[in-house]
Coordinates of C-alpha atoms in Angstrom, one line a residue:
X1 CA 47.6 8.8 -46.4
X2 CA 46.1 7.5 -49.3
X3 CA 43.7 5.7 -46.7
X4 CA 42.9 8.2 -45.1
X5 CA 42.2 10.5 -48.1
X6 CA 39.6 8.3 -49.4
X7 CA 37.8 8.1 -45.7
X8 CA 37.7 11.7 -45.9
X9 CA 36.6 12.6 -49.5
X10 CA 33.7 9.6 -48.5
X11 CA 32.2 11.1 -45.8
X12 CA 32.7 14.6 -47.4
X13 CA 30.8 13.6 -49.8
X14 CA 28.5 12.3 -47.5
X15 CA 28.3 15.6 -45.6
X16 CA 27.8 17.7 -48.4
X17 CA 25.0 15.8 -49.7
X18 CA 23.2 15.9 -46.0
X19 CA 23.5 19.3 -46.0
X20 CA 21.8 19.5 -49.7
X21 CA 19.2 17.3 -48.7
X22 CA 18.7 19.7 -45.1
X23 CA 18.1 22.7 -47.2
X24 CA 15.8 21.1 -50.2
X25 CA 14.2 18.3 -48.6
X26 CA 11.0 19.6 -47.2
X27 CA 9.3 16.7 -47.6
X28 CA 10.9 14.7 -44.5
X29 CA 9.8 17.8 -42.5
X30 CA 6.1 16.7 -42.9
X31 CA 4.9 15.0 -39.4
X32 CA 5.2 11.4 -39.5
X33 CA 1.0 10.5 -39.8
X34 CA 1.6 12.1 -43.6
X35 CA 4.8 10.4 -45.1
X36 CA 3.1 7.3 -43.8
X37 CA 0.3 7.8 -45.6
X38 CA 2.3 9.1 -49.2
X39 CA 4.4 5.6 -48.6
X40 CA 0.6 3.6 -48.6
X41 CA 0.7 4.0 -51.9
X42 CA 3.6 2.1 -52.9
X43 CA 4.2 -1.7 -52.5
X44 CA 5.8 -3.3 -49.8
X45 CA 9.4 -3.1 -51.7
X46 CA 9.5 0.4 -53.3
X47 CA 8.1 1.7 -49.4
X48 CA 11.0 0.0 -47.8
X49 CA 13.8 0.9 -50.1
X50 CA 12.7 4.6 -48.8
X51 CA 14.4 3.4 -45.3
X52 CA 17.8 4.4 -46.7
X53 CA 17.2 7.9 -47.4
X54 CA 17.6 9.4 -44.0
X55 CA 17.1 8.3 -40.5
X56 CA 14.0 10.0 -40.1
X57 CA 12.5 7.4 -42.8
X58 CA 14.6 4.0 -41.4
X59 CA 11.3 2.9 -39.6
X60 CA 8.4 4.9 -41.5
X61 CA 7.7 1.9 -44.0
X62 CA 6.9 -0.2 -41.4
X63 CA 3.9 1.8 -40.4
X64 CA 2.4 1.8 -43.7
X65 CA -1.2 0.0 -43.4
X66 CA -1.3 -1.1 -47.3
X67 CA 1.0 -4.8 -47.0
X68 CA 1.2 -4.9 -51.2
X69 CA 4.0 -8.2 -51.3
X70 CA 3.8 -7.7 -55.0
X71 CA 6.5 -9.4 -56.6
X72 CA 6.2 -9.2 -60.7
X73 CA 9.5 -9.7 -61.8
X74 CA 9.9 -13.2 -60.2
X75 CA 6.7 -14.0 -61.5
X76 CA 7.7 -13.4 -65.3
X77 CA 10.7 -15.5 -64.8
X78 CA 8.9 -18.2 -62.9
X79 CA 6.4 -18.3 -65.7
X80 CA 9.2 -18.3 -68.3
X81 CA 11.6 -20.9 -66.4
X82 CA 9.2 -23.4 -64.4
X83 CA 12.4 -24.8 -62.4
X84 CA 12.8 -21.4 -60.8
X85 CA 9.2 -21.4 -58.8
X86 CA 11.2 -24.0 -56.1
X87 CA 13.6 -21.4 -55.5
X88 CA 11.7 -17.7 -55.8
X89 CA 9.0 -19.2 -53.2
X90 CA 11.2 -19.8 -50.7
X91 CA 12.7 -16.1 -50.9
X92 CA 9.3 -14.9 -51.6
X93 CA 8.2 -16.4 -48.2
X94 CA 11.3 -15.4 -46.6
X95 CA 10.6 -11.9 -47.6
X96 CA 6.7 -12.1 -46.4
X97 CA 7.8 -13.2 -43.3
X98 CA 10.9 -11.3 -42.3
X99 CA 8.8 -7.8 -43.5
X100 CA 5.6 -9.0 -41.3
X101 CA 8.1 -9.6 -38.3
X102 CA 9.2 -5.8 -38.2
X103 CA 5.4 -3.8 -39.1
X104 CA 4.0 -2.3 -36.6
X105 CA 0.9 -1.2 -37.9
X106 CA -1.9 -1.6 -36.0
X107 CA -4.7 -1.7 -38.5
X108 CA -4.3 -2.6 -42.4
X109 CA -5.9 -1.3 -45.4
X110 CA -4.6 -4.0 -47.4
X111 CA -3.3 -7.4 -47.4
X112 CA -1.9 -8.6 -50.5
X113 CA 0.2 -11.8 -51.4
X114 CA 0.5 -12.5 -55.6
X115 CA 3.1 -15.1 -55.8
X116 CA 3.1 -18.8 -57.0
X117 CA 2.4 -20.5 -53.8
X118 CA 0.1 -23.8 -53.1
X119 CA -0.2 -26.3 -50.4
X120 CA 3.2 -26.6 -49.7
X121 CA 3.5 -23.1 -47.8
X122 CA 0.1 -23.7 -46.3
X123 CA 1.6 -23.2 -42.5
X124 CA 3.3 -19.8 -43.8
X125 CA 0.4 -18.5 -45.9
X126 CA -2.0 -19.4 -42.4
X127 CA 0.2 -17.0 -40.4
X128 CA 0.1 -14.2 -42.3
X129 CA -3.8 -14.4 -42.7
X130 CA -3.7 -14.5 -39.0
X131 CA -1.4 -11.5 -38.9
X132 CA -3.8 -9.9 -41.6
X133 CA -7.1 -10.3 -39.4
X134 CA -5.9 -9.5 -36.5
X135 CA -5.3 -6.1 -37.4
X136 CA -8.8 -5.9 -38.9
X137 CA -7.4 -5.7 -42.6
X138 CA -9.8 -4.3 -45.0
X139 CA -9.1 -5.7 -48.3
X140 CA -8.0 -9.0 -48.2
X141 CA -5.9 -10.9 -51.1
X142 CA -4.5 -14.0 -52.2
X143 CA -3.6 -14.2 -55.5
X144 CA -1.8 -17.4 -55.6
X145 CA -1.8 -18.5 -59.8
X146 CA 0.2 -21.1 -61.0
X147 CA 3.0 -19.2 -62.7
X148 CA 0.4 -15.7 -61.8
X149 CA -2.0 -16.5 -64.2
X150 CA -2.9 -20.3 -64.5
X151 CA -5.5 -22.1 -62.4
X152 CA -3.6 -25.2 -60.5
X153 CA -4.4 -28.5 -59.8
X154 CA -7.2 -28.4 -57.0
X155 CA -4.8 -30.9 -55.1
X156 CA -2.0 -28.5 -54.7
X157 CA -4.1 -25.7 -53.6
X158 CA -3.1 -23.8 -50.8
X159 CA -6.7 -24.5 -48.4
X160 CA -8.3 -21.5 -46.6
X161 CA -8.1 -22.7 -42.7
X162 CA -11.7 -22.3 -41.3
X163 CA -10.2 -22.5 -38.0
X164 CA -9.4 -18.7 -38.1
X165 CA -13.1 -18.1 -38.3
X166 CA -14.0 -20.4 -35.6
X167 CA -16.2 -22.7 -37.7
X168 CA -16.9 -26.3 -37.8
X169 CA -14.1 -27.1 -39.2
X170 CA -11.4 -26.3 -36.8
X171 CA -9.1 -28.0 -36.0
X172 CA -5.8 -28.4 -33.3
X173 CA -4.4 -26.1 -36.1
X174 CA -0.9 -26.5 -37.8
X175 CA 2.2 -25.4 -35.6
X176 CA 3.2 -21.6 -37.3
X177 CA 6.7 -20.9 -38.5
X178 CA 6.8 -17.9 -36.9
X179 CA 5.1 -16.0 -34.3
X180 CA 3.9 -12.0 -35.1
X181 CA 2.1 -11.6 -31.6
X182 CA -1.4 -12.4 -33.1
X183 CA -4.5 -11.5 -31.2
X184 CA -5.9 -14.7 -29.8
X185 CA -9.1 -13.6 -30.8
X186 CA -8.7 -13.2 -34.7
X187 CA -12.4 -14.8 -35.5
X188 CA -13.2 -11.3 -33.8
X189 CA -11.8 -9.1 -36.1
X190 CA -12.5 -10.5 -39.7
X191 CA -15.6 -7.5 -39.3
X192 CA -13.9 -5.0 -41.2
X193 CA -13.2 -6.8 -44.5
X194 CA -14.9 -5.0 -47.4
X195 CA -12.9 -6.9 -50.5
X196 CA -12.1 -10.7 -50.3
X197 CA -10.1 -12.0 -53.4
X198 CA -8.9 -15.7 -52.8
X199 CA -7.1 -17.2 -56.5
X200 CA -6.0 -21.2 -56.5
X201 CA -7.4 -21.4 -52.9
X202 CA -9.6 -24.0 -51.4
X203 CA -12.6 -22.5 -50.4
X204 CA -15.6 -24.0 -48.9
X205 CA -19.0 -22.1 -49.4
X206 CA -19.2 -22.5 -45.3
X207 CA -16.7 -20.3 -45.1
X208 CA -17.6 -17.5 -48.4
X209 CA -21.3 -17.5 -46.8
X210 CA -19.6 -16.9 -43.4
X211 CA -17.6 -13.7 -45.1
X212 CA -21.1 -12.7 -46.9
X213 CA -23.5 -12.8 -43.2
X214 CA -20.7 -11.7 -40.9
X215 CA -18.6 -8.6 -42.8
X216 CA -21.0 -5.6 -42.7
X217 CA -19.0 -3.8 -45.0
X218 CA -18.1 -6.8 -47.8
X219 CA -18.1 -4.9 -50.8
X220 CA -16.0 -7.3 -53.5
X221 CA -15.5 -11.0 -53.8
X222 CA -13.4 -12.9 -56.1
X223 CA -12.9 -16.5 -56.3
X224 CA -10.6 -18.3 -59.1
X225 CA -9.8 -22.0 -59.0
X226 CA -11.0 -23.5 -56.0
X227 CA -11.8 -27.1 -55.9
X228 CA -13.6 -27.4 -53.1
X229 CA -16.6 -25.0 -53.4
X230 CA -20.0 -26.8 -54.1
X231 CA -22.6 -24.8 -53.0
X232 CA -23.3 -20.9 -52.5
X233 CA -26.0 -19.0 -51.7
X234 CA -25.7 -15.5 -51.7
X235 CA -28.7 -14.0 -50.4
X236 CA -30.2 -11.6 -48.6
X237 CA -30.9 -7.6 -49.2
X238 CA -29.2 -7.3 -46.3
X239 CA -25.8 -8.1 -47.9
X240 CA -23.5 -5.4 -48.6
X241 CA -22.3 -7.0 -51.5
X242 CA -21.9 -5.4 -54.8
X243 CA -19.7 -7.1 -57.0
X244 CA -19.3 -11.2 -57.4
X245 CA -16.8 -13.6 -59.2
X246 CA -16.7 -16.9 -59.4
X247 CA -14.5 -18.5 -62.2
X248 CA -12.9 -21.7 -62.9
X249 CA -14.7 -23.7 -59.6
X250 CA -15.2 -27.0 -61.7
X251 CA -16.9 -28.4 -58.8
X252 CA -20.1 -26.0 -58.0
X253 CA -23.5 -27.8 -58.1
X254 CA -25.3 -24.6 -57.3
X255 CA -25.1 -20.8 -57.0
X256 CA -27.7 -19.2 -55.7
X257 CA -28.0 -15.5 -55.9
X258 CA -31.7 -14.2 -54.5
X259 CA -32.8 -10.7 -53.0
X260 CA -29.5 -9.1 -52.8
X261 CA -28.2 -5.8 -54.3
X262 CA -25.6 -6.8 -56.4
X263 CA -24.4 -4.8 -59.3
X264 CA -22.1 -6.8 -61.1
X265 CA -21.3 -10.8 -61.7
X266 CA -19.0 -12.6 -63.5
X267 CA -19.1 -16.4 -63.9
X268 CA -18.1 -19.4 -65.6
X269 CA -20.5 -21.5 -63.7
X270 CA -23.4 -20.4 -65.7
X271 CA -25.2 -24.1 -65.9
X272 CA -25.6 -23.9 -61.9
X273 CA -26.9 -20.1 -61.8
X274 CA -29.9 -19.6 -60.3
X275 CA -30.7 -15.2 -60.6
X276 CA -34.1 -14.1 -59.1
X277 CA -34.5 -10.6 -57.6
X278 CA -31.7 -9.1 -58.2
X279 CA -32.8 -5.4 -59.5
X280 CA -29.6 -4.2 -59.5
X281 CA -27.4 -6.2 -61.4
X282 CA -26.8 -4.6 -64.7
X283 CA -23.3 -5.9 -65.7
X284 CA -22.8 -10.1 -66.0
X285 CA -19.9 -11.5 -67.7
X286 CA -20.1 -15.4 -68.3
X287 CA -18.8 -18.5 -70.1
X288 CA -20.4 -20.1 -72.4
X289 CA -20.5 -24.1 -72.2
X290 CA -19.6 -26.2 -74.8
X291 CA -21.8 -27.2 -77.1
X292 CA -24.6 -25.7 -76.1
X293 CA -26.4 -23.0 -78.2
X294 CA -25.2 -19.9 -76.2
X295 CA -28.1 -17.7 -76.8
X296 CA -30.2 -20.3 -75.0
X297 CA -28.1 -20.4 -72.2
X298 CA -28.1 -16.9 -72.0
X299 CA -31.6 -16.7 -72.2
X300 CA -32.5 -19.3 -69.4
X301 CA -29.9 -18.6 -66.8
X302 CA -30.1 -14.5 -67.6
X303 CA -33.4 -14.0 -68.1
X304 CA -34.8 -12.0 -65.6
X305 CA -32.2 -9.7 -66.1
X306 CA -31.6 -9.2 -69.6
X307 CA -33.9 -6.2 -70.2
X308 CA -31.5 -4.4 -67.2
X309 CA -27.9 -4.9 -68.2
X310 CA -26.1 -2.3 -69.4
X311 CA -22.9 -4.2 -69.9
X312 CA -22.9 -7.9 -71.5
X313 CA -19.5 -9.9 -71.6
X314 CA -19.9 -13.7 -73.4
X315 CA -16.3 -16.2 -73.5
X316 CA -17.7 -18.4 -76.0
X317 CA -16.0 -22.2 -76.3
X318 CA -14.5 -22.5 -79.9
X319 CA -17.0 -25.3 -80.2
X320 CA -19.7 -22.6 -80.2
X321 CA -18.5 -21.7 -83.7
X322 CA -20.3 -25.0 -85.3
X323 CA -23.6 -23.0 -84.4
X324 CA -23.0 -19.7 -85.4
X325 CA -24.7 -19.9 -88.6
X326 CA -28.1 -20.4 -86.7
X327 CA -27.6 -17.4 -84.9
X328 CA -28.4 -14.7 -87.2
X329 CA -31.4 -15.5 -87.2
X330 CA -32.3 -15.7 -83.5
X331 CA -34.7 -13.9 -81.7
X332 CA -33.0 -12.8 -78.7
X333 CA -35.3 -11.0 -76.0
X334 CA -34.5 -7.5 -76.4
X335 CA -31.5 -6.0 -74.0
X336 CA -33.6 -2.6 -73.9
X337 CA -30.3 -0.3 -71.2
X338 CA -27.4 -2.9 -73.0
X339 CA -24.6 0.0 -73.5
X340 CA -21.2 -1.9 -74.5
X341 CA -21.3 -5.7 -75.7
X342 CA -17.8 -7.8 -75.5
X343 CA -17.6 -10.9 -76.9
X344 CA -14.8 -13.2 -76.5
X345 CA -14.1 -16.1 -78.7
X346 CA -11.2 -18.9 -78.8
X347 CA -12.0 -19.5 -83.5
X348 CA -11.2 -21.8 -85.4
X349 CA -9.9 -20.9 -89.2
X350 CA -11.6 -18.2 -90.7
X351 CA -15.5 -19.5 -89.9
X352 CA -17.6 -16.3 -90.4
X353 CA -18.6 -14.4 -86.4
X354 CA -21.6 -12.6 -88.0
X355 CA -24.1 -14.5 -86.4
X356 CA -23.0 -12.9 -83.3
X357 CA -24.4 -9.8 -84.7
X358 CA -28.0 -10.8 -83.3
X359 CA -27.4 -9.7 -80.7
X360 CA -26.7 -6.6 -81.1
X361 CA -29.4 -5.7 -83.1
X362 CA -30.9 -6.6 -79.9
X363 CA -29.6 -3.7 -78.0
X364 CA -31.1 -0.3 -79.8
X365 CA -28.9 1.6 -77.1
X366 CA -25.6 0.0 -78.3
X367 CA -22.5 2.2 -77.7
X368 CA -20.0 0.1 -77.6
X369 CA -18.7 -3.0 -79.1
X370 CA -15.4 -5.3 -78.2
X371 CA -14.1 -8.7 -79.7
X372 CA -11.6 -10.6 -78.7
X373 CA -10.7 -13.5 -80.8
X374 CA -7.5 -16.1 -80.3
X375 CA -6.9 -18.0 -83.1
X376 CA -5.0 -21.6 -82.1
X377 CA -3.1 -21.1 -85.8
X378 CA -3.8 -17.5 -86.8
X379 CA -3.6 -17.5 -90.7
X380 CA -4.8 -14.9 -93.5
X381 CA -7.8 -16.1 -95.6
X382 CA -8.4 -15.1 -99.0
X383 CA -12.3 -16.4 -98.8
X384 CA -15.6 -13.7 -100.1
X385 CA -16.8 -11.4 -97.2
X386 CA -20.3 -12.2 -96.3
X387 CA -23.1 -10.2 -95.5
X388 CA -25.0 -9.8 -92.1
X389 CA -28.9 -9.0 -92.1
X390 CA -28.7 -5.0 -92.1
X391 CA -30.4 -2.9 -88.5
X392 CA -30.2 0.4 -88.1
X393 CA -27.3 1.1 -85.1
X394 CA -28.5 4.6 -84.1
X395 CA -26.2 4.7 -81.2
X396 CA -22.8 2.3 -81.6
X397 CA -20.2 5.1 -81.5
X398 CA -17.0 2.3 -80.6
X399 CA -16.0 -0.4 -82.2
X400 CA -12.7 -2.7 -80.8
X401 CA -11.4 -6.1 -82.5
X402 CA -8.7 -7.5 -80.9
X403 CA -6.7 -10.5 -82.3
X404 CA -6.8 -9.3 -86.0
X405 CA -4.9 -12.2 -87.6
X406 CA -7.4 -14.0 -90.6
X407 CA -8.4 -10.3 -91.8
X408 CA -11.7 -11.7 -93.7
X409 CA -13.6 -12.2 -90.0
X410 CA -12.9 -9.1 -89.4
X411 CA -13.7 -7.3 -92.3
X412 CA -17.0 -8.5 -93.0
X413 CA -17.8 -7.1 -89.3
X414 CA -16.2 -3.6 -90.0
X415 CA -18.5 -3.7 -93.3
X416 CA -21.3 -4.1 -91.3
X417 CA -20.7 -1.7 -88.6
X418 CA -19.8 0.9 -91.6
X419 CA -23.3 0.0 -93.4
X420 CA -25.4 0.2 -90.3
X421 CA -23.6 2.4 -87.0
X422 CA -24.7 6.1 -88.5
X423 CA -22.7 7.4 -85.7
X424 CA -19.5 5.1 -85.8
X425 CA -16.6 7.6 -84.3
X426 CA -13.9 5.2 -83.9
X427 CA -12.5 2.1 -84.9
X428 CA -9.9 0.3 -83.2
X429 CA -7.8 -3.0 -84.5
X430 CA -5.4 -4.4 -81.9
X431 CA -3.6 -7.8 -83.3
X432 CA -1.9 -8.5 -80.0
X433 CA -3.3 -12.3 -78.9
X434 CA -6.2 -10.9 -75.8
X435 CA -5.3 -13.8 -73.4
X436 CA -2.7 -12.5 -71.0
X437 CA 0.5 -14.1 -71.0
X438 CA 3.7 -13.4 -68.5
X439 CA 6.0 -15.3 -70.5
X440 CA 8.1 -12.8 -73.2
X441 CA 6.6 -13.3 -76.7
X442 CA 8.8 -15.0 -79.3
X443 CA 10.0 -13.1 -82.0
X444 CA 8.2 -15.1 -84.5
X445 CA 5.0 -14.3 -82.6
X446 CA 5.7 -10.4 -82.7
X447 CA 6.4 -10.6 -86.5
X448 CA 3.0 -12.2 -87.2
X449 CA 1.7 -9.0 -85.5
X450 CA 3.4 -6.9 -87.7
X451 CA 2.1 -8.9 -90.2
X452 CA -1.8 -8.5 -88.7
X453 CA -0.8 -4.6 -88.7
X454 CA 0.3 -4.1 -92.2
X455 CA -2.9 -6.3 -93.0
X456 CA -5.3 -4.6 -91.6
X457 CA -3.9 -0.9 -92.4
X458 CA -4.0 -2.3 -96.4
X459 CA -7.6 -3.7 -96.0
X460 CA -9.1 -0.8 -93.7
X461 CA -8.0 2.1 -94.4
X462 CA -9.3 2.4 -97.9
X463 CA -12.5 1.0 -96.1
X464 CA -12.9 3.1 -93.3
X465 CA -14.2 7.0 -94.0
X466 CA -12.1 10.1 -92.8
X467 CA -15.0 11.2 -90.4
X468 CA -14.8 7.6 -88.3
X469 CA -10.9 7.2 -86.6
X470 CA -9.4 4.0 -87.7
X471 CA -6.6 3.4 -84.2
X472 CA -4.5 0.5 -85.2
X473 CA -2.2 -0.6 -81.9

């Protein structure tokens, strides 16, 4: 009896809570073409853990035409514990697979993989770009970052196959795992691609410059890491293109950008850039080379553009610091539309940044101005504040300092920005490290934080007039 009992207060339960759901849950009553689209907007997991609400919804996730195989949580631990990665990528490519198996969309928004994956789940990773094309996906991603945020050894680099786009490089082709039903004819369907974002994959520029002249509608492309890009050209103001990246490709000899319309660029191959008619390009964000005077590089490689941009983002090498004292006094060509400035800079003790402040004296239209500086051994100095040649900033309303650790850096600029920005509305101080990092931060790195807080609260606020907002994160 007892048995029994519980049998029947379970599916009581079960009953009551069915009927509940029949009289409140007017959401399931919408027709099927709009809960497929409200589930779009979730990832692959949350989407499919709405399978157990009803039957009505067992099947709807696998309709959905946004494939986002996010997987964060394994990430953070992977990037914590490097002798998990063995282990998470074989259920990460367990769960890619098996989910890929049961979709039945026919045409796909979005294909996204993020997962620590290289050369060793090439076979995998070439099915489900098959899978992908064939149904004519329209953003296209493969974020595949050792531990999600470091760029891999270029030998252990999961390789784009060229194959899929029927070019010279094809081969017999590698036997897949697993077979989704592809369309024979996937070369024919890459058209529809408007965002291509490939991270720690080998990439020729055969097969970017066949993206660029084939995709009508290529909007976005990203490429992190690849050790097998030499040469691009993008060009052509018949490209559709708008917004380029190209980081961390150690081996490019040249990059060629002529006649196009593109709006944006960011580069750390800025010693190979070749710019010339691009009208449209008003936001660059590049690396600075080692010891080389940045201002001249800037000058040389950016020059036709400079009197355009409206927003200027430098990564400076720490060895860049030696020469900072010669910048003050440079004549920089003026950036006449330059809007927001962000410099980033990896310091060294507490070697004075105002140099840096050329160049926004530069930029009469200055609204906006960011630094991010990383320390190696963050450290409070007790050294005299200097003083920066004084120009009138008419229009520099925000001012943002990230990585406030040696307080004396950064007070000399908030002098300066007090003395000169007549229409400085806010000031904000974050001491968090800017480089992103998945791994949990130590204790004693969150008490040196603190530390950076209480700092700059004690040297600012007394500084910093009622009228302008001092924001300390």
């Amino acid at each position: 009896m007892g048995k029994r009992l519980r049998l029947y207060n379970y599916f009581a339960l079960k009953k009551c809570q069915k009927r509940v759901c029949t009289a409140e849950d007017r959401i399931s009553q919408l027709p099927e073409e709009i809960l497929v689209y409200i589930l779009s907007f979730l990832t692959v997991k949350e989407a499919a853990d709405t399978s157990v609400l009803s039957r009505r919804w067992l099947r709807l996730w696998t309709c959905i035409p946004r494939l986002d195989f996010d997987a964060t949580k394994p990430l953070d631990e992977v990037a914590s514990q490097f002798k998990l990665r063995k282990r998470h990528m074989k259920k990460y490519l367990r769960w890619v697979n098996r989910t890929l198996q049961m979709c039945k969309g026919q045409r796909l928004d979005q294909f996204r993989v993020n997962f620590d994956l290289n050369k060793f789940a090439q076979r995998e990773i070439d099915s489900w770009l098959e899978f992908a094309l064939s149904r004519e996906v329209q953003r296209l991603e493969l974020d595949l970052l050792k531990g999600g945020e470091d760029i891999r050894d270029f030998d252990y680099c999961y390789t784009f196959p060229e194959r899929l786009l029927g070019l010279n490089g094809f081969s017999s082709g590698l036997p897949h795992s697993i077979n989704f039903q592809t369309s024979p004819l996937v070369s024919q369907n890459f058209k529809s691609v408007k965002m291509l974002l490939l991270k720690s994959v080998n990439v020729t520029g055969e097969v970017l410059e066949f993206f660029l002249h084939n995709c009508p509608f290529l909007e976005k492309m990203v490429v992190h890491g690849s050790g097998t890009l030499v040469n691009l050209e993008v060009v052509g103001p018949s490209l559709k293109l708008r917004h380029l990246e190209i980081w961390y490709c150690l081996n490019v000899e040249s990059l060629k950008i002529c006649d196009t319309n593109l709006k944006t660029l960011g580069t750390s191959s800025g010693k190979k850039l070749l710019l010339k008619n691009v009208p449209m390009l008003v936001e660059v964000d590049i690396l600075g080379w080692p010891y080389t005077h940045i201002l001249d590089d800037i000058s040389s490689h950016l020059s036709c553009v400079l009197s355009q941009l409206e927003v200027l983002t430098l990564h400076a090498s720490h060895s860049l610091l030696f020469l900072q004292e010669n910048l003050e006094h440079y004549n920089l060509p003026e950036l006449s539309k330059l809007k927001k400035f962000v410099l980033t800079i990896f310091g060294r003790k507490d070697q004075s940044l105002l140099g840096y402040t050329s160049i926004i004296r530069a930029a009469p239209q200055l609204k906006e101005f960011e630094l991010q500086l990383t320390l190696s051994c963050p450290f409070q100095s007790n050294r005299e504040c200097n003083k920066a040649i004084k120009c009138p900033l008419h229009h520099l309303k925000v001012v943002k300092l990230c990585g406030y650790y040696s307080g004396v850096v950064h007070l000399e600029l908030v002098r300066y920005f007090l003395e000169n920005a007549v229409g400085l509305k806010r000031i904000i101080i974050d001491p968090r490290n800017p480089i992103f990092s998945r791994v949990p931060l130590e204790l004693e790195v969150i008490g040196k934080q603190q530390t950076a807080r209480n700092l700059a609260k004690l040297q600012l606020e007394g500084e910093v007039p009622p009228d302008i907002e001092l924001v300390i994160l």
